[in-house]
Amino acid sequence: MDENKRVITINSYEDSSSSEPDLLPKQKKFTKLKSILLFLIIIIILGAIVSIYAYFTPTSFVIIDANASINLKVNRWNKIIDISSLDGNGNNIITTSKLKYKNINEGLVLILSTAEQNNYINVLSPDEKMKKISVFISGHNINTSYFSSIALDRKFDLDINQNGSSSN
């Protein structure tokens, strides 16, 4: 109240209401942008998780027996994702060659070359066991024509069994 006994009212809402229409659309734009970015980040993270899962899921299992036994797990893109050995000779091949994440044909040729270098297989040997290479594949079919041509060019006795059907 002032001297003349009048009531003075202060309307604080009046001043701020003039600036609110400017802030409200900016806030809406910002929250909309944040929600779009959050959605994109979630999609990217989920895509990465699915891709990693798909890459590291084996679809084929390959056993190589060339006087050294080696097991390979291969993904849908024909990349070797896991290697294990069934004997000491196979373990020597695994430790001397870097097979993980290579294409299956590259890996098979590398195994063949390393087995030759370590004299686990030898075409000049009188022992027939030293000339024989057996490859057993279960799961998705794998094109091994490149490996087959190299093994046959080197005069090895190659037997490839792919899901029960044998080929040389």
Coordinates of C-alpha atoms in Angstrom, one line a residue:
M1 CA 0.0 0.0 0.0
D2 CA 1.1 3.5 -0.7
E3 CA 0.3 6.8 1.0
N4 CA -3.1 7.2 -0.6
K5 CA -4.0 3.7 0.6
R6 CA -4.1 2.1 -2.8
V7 CA -3.1 -1.5 -3.3
I8 CA -0.2 -1.9 -5.5
T9 CA -0.1 -5.1 -7.3
I10 CA 2.9 -6.6 -8.9
N11 CA 2.2 -8.9 -11.7
S12 CA 5.4 -10.8 -12.1
Y13 CA 3.9 -13.1 -14.7
E14 CA 3.3 -10.3 -17.2
D15 CA 7.0 -9.6 -17.8
S16 CA 8.1 -13.2 -18.1
S17 CA 5.2 -14.2 -20.4
S18 CA 6.6 -12.0 -23.1
S19 CA 9.9 -14.0 -23.3
E20 CA 8.3 -17.5 -22.9
P21 CA 7.1 -17.9 -26.5
D22 CA 10.7 -17.5 -27.6
L23 CA 12.1 -20.1 -25.1
L24 CA 9.4 -22.7 -25.6
P25 CA 10.0 -23.6 -29.2
K26 CA 13.8 -23.6 -28.6
Q27 CA 13.3 -26.0 -25.7
K28 CA 11.0 -28.2 -27.8
K29 CA 13.6 -28.3 -30.7
F30 CA 16.4 -29.2 -28.3
T31 CA 14.5 -32.0 -26.6
K32 CA 13.4 -33.3 -30.0
L33 CA 17.0 -33.2 -31.2
K34 CA 18.1 -35.0 -28.0
S35 CA 15.6 -37.7 -28.4
I36 CA 16.6 -38.3 -32.1
L37 CA 20.3 -38.4 -31.1
L38 CA 19.5 -40.9 -28.3
F39 CA 17.5 -43.1 -30.7
L40 CA 20.4 -43.1 -33.2
I41 CA 22.9 -43.9 -30.5
I42 CA 20.8 -46.8 -29.3
I43 CA 20.4 -48.1 -32.9
I44 CA 24.2 -47.9 -33.4
I45 CA 25.0 -49.7 -30.2
L46 CA 22.4 -52.5 -30.9
G47 CA 23.8 -52.8 -34.5
A48 CA 27.3 -53.2 -33.1
I49 CA 26.2 -55.8 -30.6
V50 CA 24.4 -57.8 -33.3
S51 CA 27.4 -57.5 -35.7
I52 CA 29.9 -58.7 -33.1
Y53 CA 27.6 -61.6 -32.2
A54 CA 27.2 -62.6 -35.8
Y55 CA 30.9 -62.4 -36.5
F56 CA 31.9 -64.6 -33.5
T57 CA 29.2 -67.2 -34.0
P58 CA 30.6 -70.3 -35.7
T59 CA 28.6 -71.7 -38.6
S60 CA 31.1 -74.3 -39.8
F61 CA 33.5 -76.7 -38.1
V62 CA 36.6 -77.9 -40.0
I63 CA 38.9 -80.7 -38.9
I64 CA 42.2 -81.1 -40.7
D65 CA 44.1 -84.3 -40.4
A66 CA 47.5 -84.3 -42.0
N67 CA 49.6 -86.2 -39.5
A68 CA 48.7 -83.3 -37.3
S69 CA 45.1 -82.8 -36.2
I70 CA 43.6 -79.3 -36.0
N71 CA 40.1 -78.0 -35.4
L72 CA 38.9 -74.8 -36.8
K73 CA 35.7 -72.9 -36.2
V74 CA 34.6 -70.7 -39.1
N75 CA 32.0 -67.9 -39.2
R76 CA 29.5 -67.1 -41.9
W77 CA 32.1 -64.9 -43.7
N78 CA 34.5 -67.9 -43.9
K79 CA 36.9 -66.3 -41.3
I80 CA 38.6 -68.6 -38.8
I81 CA 37.4 -67.5 -35.4
D82 CA 38.8 -70.3 -33.2
I83 CA 41.6 -72.8 -33.5
S84 CA 42.4 -75.9 -31.3
S85 CA 44.7 -78.8 -31.7
L86 CA 44.1 -82.5 -31.0
D87 CA 47.8 -83.5 -30.7
G88 CA 51.2 -82.1 -30.3
N89 CA 52.0 -81.8 -34.0
G90 CA 48.8 -79.7 -34.5
N91 CA 49.8 -77.5 -31.5
N92 CA 53.2 -76.8 -33.1
I93 CA 51.4 -75.7 -36.3
I94 CA 49.0 -73.5 -34.4
T95 CA 51.8 -71.8 -32.4
T96 CA 54.0 -71.1 -35.5
S97 CA 51.3 -69.8 -37.8
K98 CA 48.8 -67.0 -37.2
L99 CA 45.5 -68.5 -38.4
K100 CA 42.9 -66.5 -36.4
Y101 CA 40.7 -64.1 -38.4
K102 CA 42.2 -65.3 -41.7
N103 CA 40.0 -66.6 -44.6
I104 CA 39.5 -70.4 -44.4
N105 CA 41.3 -71.0 -47.7
E106 CA 44.3 -68.9 -46.6
G107 CA 44.3 -70.7 -43.3
L108 CA 44.2 -74.2 -44.9
V109 CA 47.1 -73.3 -47.2
L110 CA 49.0 -71.9 -44.3
I111 CA 48.4 -75.1 -42.3
L112 CA 49.5 -77.2 -45.4
S113 CA 52.7 -75.1 -45.8
T114 CA 53.6 -75.2 -42.1
A115 CA 53.0 -79.0 -42.0
E116 CA 55.3 -79.4 -45.0
Q117 CA 58.0 -77.2 -43.4
N118 CA 57.8 -79.2 -40.1
N119 CA 57.9 -82.5 -42.1
Y120 CA 54.5 -83.7 -40.8
I121 CA 53.5 -84.3 -44.4
N122 CA 55.8 -85.1 -47.3
V123 CA 55.0 -86.3 -50.8
L124 CA 58.4 -87.9 -51.3
S125 CA 58.0 -90.1 -48.2
P126 CA 57.4 -93.8 -48.9
D127 CA 54.9 -93.8 -46.0
E128 CA 51.4 -93.2 -47.5
K129 CA 50.3 -91.6 -44.2
M130 CA 52.7 -88.8 -44.8
K131 CA 51.1 -88.0 -48.2
K132 CA 47.4 -88.0 -47.0
I133 CA 45.5 -84.9 -46.1
S134 CA 41.9 -85.2 -44.8
V135 CA 39.6 -82.3 -44.3
F136 CA 36.2 -82.8 -42.6
I137 CA 33.7 -79.9 -42.8
S138 CA 30.4 -79.8 -41.0
G139 CA 27.9 -76.9 -41.0
H140 CA 27.6 -74.4 -43.9
N141 CA 29.3 -75.4 -47.1
I142 CA 32.7 -73.9 -47.7
N143 CA 34.3 -73.4 -51.1
T144 CA 37.7 -75.0 -50.8
S145 CA 38.6 -75.0 -54.5
Y146 CA 41.6 -72.8 -53.9
F147 CA 43.0 -75.0 -51.2
S148 CA 42.2 -78.1 -53.2
S149 CA 44.0 -76.9 -56.3
I150 CA 47.1 -76.0 -54.2
A151 CA 47.1 -79.4 -52.4
L152 CA 46.7 -81.3 -55.7
D153 CA 49.4 -79.3 -57.4
R154 CA 51.8 -80.3 -54.7
K155 CA 50.8 -84.0 -55.3
F156 CA 49.1 -84.7 -52.0
D157 CA 46.4 -87.3 -51.6
L158 CA 43.6 -84.9 -50.6
D159 CA 40.2 -86.1 -49.2
I160 CA 37.6 -83.4 -48.4
N161 CA 34.4 -84.6 -46.7
Q162 CA 31.8 -81.8 -46.6
N163 CA 28.7 -82.7 -44.6
G164 CA 29.0 -86.3 -45.5
S165 CA 29.8 -86.0 -49.2
S166 CA 33.4 -86.8 -50.1
S167 CA 35.4 -85.2 -52.8
N168 CA 39.0 -85.2 -53.9

